[in-house]
Amino acid sequence: MKKAPFKLNAEHVALDFVNTLDDRYTAGGPRELLPTYDELLRFCREGGLLTHIEAARLGALSAASQEKGLRSAIELRELLARVFYRWVDGRPPSTEDRTALERWSSAYAQRRELRWEDGHLAWRWKTLTSDAEAPALLLAEQGLDLLLAHEPPRLRTCASDTCRWLFLDTSKNRTRRWCDMKTCGNRAKARRYSAAHQN
Ligand SMILES: [Zn+2]
């Protein structure tokens, strides 16, 4: 059976990534949406970080290195989650987390090289498809890009208490409240409706 595509509605892949631990703050949660390395690869493909060919090559690496690659991605995701959720509250990352971000930054810097392509220089990955940690490193790069953007990102969490998915508020009036109007937004509307029509 073909799996449903990941919900990528955060306006940034690093936030979509954090949202893959679903129901993070729900009593019955959390729910892991990335239980295997294959699912991590699928997420990166759907998020535009890996091509089909790259994902297929990474998917052919040894089980042991895939396991390691998955563990390091999950570790990164939880680091980003701590940093982003504090960011939403206007709080800086802990010293420990800041040091961890520095480590991720130097790890991916070591895997890149400068190449001359189409008349200009560009950073390219040296050994992307033989490195099981590539998904984690690509996501670390995205996360740091967002945190260090020229304009500080307008991070928000979904207004539903049981959801709290992260997203970037890119709306003109800064009024986006829901991760997805079709699910969380409508549920809230239905609740308001039934509360107003009770008795
Ligand atoms: Zn939501």
PDB file of N, CA and C in Angstrom, residues 117-165:
ATOM      1  N   GLU A 117      30.936  25.656 -10.788  1.00  0.00           N
ATOM      2  CA  GLU A 117      29.866  25.138 -11.652  1.00  0.00           C
ATOM      3  C   GLU A 117      29.182  26.287 -12.363  1.00  0.00           C
ATOM      4  N   ASP A 118      28.989  26.148 -13.636  1.00  0.00           N
ATOM      5  CA  ASP A 118      28.284  27.156 -14.438  1.00  0.00           C
ATOM      6  C   ASP A 118      28.762  28.572 -14.163  1.00  0.00           C
ATOM      7  N   GLY A 119      30.058  28.729 -14.097  1.00  0.00           N
ATOM      8  CA  GLY A 119      30.597  30.084 -13.979  1.00  0.00           C
ATOM      9  C   GLY A 119      30.583  30.683 -12.583  1.00  0.00           C
ATOM     10  N   HIS A 120      30.271  29.883 -11.560  1.00  0.00           N
ATOM     11  CA  HIS A 120      30.408  30.427 -10.207  1.00  0.00           C
ATOM     12  C   HIS A 120      30.734  29.321  -9.205  1.00  0.00           C
ATOM     13  N   LEU A 121      31.140  29.744  -8.011  1.00  0.00           N
ATOM     14  CA  LEU A 121      31.489  28.781  -6.969  1.00  0.00           C
ATOM     15  C   LEU A 121      30.249  28.371  -6.188  1.00  0.00           C
ATOM     16  N   ALA A 122      30.230  27.109  -5.787  1.00  0.00           N
ATOM     17  CA  ALA A 122      29.095  26.647  -4.980  1.00  0.00           C
ATOM     18  C   ALA A 122      29.583  25.577  -4.010  1.00  0.00           C
ATOM     19  N   TRP A 123      28.964  25.552  -2.838  1.00  0.00           N
ATOM     20  CA  TRP A 123      29.241  24.476  -1.887  1.00  0.00           C
ATOM     21  C   TRP A 123      28.511  23.226  -2.349  1.00  0.00           C
ATOM     22  N   ARG A 124      29.238  22.129  -2.408  1.00  0.00           N
ATOM     23  CA  ARG A 124      28.615  20.845  -2.753  1.00  0.00           C
ATOM     24  C   ARG A 124      29.063  19.788  -1.758  1.00  0.00           C
ATOM     25  N   TRP A 125      28.209  18.772  -1.603  1.00  0.00           N
ATOM     26  CA  TRP A 125      28.578  17.683  -0.688  1.00  0.00           C
ATOM     27  C   TRP A 125      29.585  16.779  -1.352  1.00  0.00           C
ATOM     28  N   LYS A 126      30.592  16.361  -0.560  1.00  0.00           N
ATOM     29  CA  LYS A 126      31.628  15.496  -1.110  1.00  0.00           C
ATOM     30  C   LYS A 126      31.108  14.093  -1.345  1.00  0.00           C
ATOM     31  N   THR A 127      30.508  13.502  -0.324  1.00  0.00           N
ATOM     32  CA  THR A 127      30.183  12.077  -0.407  1.00  0.00           C
ATOM     33  C   THR A 127      28.763  11.830   0.075  1.00  0.00           C
ATOM     34  N   LEU A 128      27.856  12.628  -0.428  1.00  0.00           N
ATOM     35  CA  LEU A 128      26.483  12.572   0.067  1.00  0.00           C
ATOM     36  C   LEU A 128      25.906  11.160   0.105  1.00  0.00           C
ATOM     37  N   THR A 129      26.034  10.430  -1.002  1.00  0.00           N
ATOM     38  CA  THR A 129      25.285   9.181  -1.109  1.00  0.00           C
ATOM     39  C   THR A 129      25.949   7.986  -0.431  1.00  0.00           C
ATOM     40  N   SER A 130      27.157   8.187   0.144  1.00  0.00           N
ATOM     41  CA  SER A 130      27.755   7.058   0.860  1.00  0.00           C
ATOM     42  C   SER A 130      27.788   7.346   2.351  1.00  0.00           C
ATOM     43  N   ASP A 131      27.125   8.407   2.750  1.00  0.00           N
ATOM     44  CA  ASP A 131      27.190   8.856   4.134  1.00  0.00           C
ATOM     45  C   ASP A 131      25.793   8.755   4.754  1.00  0.00           C
ATOM     46  N   ALA A 132      25.589   7.750   5.593  1.00  0.00           N
ATOM     47  CA  ALA A 132      24.251   7.513   6.145  1.00  0.00           C
ATOM     48  C   ALA A 132      23.758   8.681   6.996  1.00  0.00           C
ATOM     49  N   GLU A 133      24.700   9.517   7.419  1.00  0.00           N
ATOM     50  CA  GLU A 133      24.294  10.675   8.216  1.00  0.00           C
ATOM     51  C   GLU A 133      23.887  11.868   7.354  1.00  0.00           C
ATOM     52  N   ALA A 134      23.919  11.693   6.043  1.00  0.00           N
ATOM     53  CA  ALA A 134      23.589  12.808   5.147  1.00  0.00           C
ATOM     54  C   ALA A 134      22.214  13.430   5.448  1.00  0.00           C
ATOM     55  N   PRO A 135      21.156  12.620   5.656  1.00  0.00           N
ATOM     56  CA  PRO A 135      19.863  13.255   5.947  1.00  0.00           C
ATOM     57  C   PRO A 135      19.937  14.161   7.173  1.00  0.00           C
ATOM     58  N   ALA A 136      20.560  13.671   8.248  1.00  0.00           N
ATOM     59  CA  ALA A 136      20.680  14.475   9.467  1.00  0.00           C
ATOM     60  C   ALA A 136      21.459  15.757   9.181  1.00  0.00           C
ATOM     61  N   LEU A 137      22.533  15.632   8.414  1.00  0.00           N
ATOM     62  CA  LEU A 137      23.376  16.804   8.159  1.00  0.00           C
ATOM     63  C   LEU A 137      22.671  17.824   7.269  1.00  0.00           C
ATOM     64  N   LEU A 138      21.932  17.332   6.276  1.00  0.00           N
ATOM     65  CA  LEU A 138      21.173  18.253   5.417  1.00  0.00           C
ATOM     66  C   LEU A 138      20.117  18.989   6.239  1.00  0.00           C
ATOM     67  N   LEU A 139      19.499  18.261   7.161  1.00  0.00           N
ATOM     68  CA  LEU A 139      18.467  18.876   7.998  1.00  0.00           C
ATOM     69  C   LEU A 139      19.088  19.843   9.010  1.00  0.00           C
ATOM     70  N   ALA A 140      20.275  19.524   9.496  1.00  0.00           N
ATOM     71  CA  ALA A 140      20.972  20.432  10.417  1.00  0.00           C
ATOM     72  C   ALA A 140      21.271  21.751   9.697  1.00  0.00           C
ATOM     73  N   GLU A 141      21.712  21.633   8.455  1.00  0.00           N
ATOM     74  CA  GLU A 141      22.011  22.826   7.669  1.00  0.00           C
ATOM     75  C   GLU A 141      20.756  23.687   7.512  1.00  0.00           C
ATOM     76  N   GLN A 142      19.638  23.025   7.209  1.00  0.00           N
ATOM     77  CA  GLN A 142      18.370  23.751   7.060  1.00  0.00           C
ATOM     78  C   GLN A 142      17.970  24.437   8.365  1.00  0.00           C
ATOM     79  N   GLY A 143      18.096  23.695   9.469  1.00  0.00           N
ATOM     80  CA  GLY A 143      17.721  24.241  10.777  1.00  0.00           C
ATOM     81  C   GLY A 143      18.553  25.464  11.119  1.00  0.00           C
ATOM     82  N   LEU A 144      19.857  25.368  10.881  1.00  0.00           N
ATOM     83  CA  LEU A 144      20.738  26.498  11.192  1.00  0.00           C
ATOM     84  C   LEU A 144      20.472  27.674  10.259  1.00  0.00           C
ATOM     85  N   ASP A 145      20.201  27.386   8.998  1.00  0.00           N
ATOM     86  CA  ASP A 145      19.849  28.450   8.054  1.00  0.00           C
ATOM     87  C   ASP A 145      18.663  29.252   8.572  1.00  0.00           C
ATOM     88  N   LEU A 146      17.682  28.519   9.070  1.00  0.00           N
ATOM     89  CA  LEU A 146      16.472  29.184   9.549  1.00  0.00           C
ATOM     90  C   LEU A 146      16.770  30.016  10.803  1.00  0.00           C
ATOM     91  N   LEU A 147      17.509  29.416  11.733  1.00  0.00           N
ATOM     92  CA  LEU A 147      17.793  30.115  12.996  1.00  0.00           C
ATOM     93  C   LEU A 147      18.662  31.349  12.783  1.00  0.00           C
ATOM     94  N   LEU A 148      19.527  31.285  11.757  1.00  0.00           N
ATOM     95  CA  LEU A 148      20.484  32.370  11.552  1.00  0.00           C
ATOM     96  C   LEU A 148      20.097  33.274  10.380  1.00  0.00           C
ATOM     97  N   ALA A 149      18.851  33.150   9.939  1.00  0.00           N
ATOM     98  CA  ALA A 149      18.418  33.935   8.786  1.00  0.00           C
ATOM     99  C   ALA A 149      18.567  35.428   9.080  1.00  0.00           C
ATOM    100  N   HIS A 150      18.752  36.178   8.018  1.00  0.00           N
ATOM    101  CA  HIS A 150      18.929  37.622   8.132  1.00  0.00           C
ATOM    102  C   HIS A 150      17.758  38.254   8.889  1.00  0.00           C
ATOM    103  N   GLU A 151      16.559  37.825   8.524  1.00  0.00           N
ATOM    104  CA  GLU A 151      15.348  38.236   9.244  1.00  0.00           C
ATOM    105  C   GLU A 151      15.036  37.145  10.252  1.00  0.00           C
ATOM    106  N   PRO A 152      15.005  37.423  11.544  1.00  0.00           N
ATOM    107  CA  PRO A 152      14.668  36.349  12.487  1.00  0.00           C
ATOM    108  C   PRO A 152      13.320  35.728  12.128  1.00  0.00           C
ATOM    109  N   PRO A 153      13.243  34.412  12.089  1.00  0.00           N
ATOM    110  CA  PRO A 153      12.012  33.765  11.626  1.00  0.00           C
ATOM    111  C   PRO A 153      10.845  33.991  12.590  1.00  0.00           C
ATOM    112  N   ARG A 154       9.655  34.137  12.001  1.00  0.00           N
ATOM    113  CA  ARG A 154       8.449  34.274  12.842  1.00  0.00           C
ATOM    114  C   ARG A 154       7.883  32.887  13.105  1.00  0.00           C
ATOM    115  N   LEU A 155       8.446  32.251  14.103  1.00  0.00           N
ATOM    116  CA  LEU A 155       8.000  30.897  14.446  1.00  0.00           C
ATOM    117  C   LEU A 155       6.744  30.961  15.278  1.00  0.00           C
ATOM    118  N   ARG A 156       5.818  30.055  14.957  1.00  0.00           N
ATOM    119  CA  ARG A 156       4.586  29.959  15.737  1.00  0.00           C
ATOM    120  C   ARG A 156       4.295  28.494  15.984  1.00  0.00           C
ATOM    121  N   THR A 157       3.428  28.252  16.989  1.00  0.00           N
ATOM    122  CA  THR A 157       2.924  26.892  17.142  1.00  0.00           C
ATOM    123  C   THR A 157       1.432  26.917  16.871  1.00  0.00           C
ATOM    124  N   CYS A 158       0.946  25.816  16.358  1.00  0.00           N
ATOM    125  CA  CYS A 158      -0.480  25.679  16.082  1.00  0.00           C
ATOM    126  C   CYS A 158      -1.263  25.965  17.365  1.00  0.00           C
ATOM    127  N   ALA A 159      -2.349  26.717  17.230  1.00  0.00           N
ATOM    128  CA  ALA A 159      -3.116  27.138  18.404  1.00  0.00           C
ATOM    129  C   ALA A 159      -3.880  25.994  19.059  1.00  0.00           C
ATOM    130  N   SER A 160      -3.928  24.835  18.415  1.00  0.00           N
ATOM    131  CA  SER A 160      -4.582  23.691  19.046  1.00  0.00           C
ATOM    132  C   SER A 160      -3.659  23.090  20.112  1.00  0.00           C
ATOM    133  N   ASP A 161      -4.155  22.997  21.351  1.00  0.00           N
ATOM    134  CA  ASP A 161      -3.335  22.479  22.463  1.00  0.00           C
ATOM    135  C   ASP A 161      -2.841  21.075  22.207  1.00  0.00           C
ATOM    136  N   THR A 162      -3.646  20.304  21.487  1.00  0.00           N
ATOM    137  CA  THR A 162      -3.274  18.916  21.290  1.00  0.00           C
ATOM    138  C   THR A 162      -2.359  18.756  20.075  1.00  0.00           C
ATOM    139  N   CYS A 163      -2.098  19.845  19.370  1.00  0.00           N
ATOM    140  CA  CYS A 163      -1.268  19.739  18.169  1.00  0.00           C
ATOM    141  C   CYS A 163       0.084  20.406  18.396  1.00  0.00           C
ATOM    142  N   ARG A 164       0.048  21.723  18.512  1.00  0.00           N
ATOM    143  CA  ARG A 164       1.254  22.523  18.721  1.00  0.00           C
ATOM    144  C   ARG A 164       2.349  22.301  17.686  1.00  0.00           C
ATOM    145  N   TRP A 165       1.968  21.950  16.466  1.00  0.00           N
ATOM    146  CA  TRP A 165       2.964  21.836  15.401  1.00  0.00           C
ATOM    147  C   TRP A 165       3.587  23.209  15.153  1.00  0.00           C
TER     148      TRP A 165
END
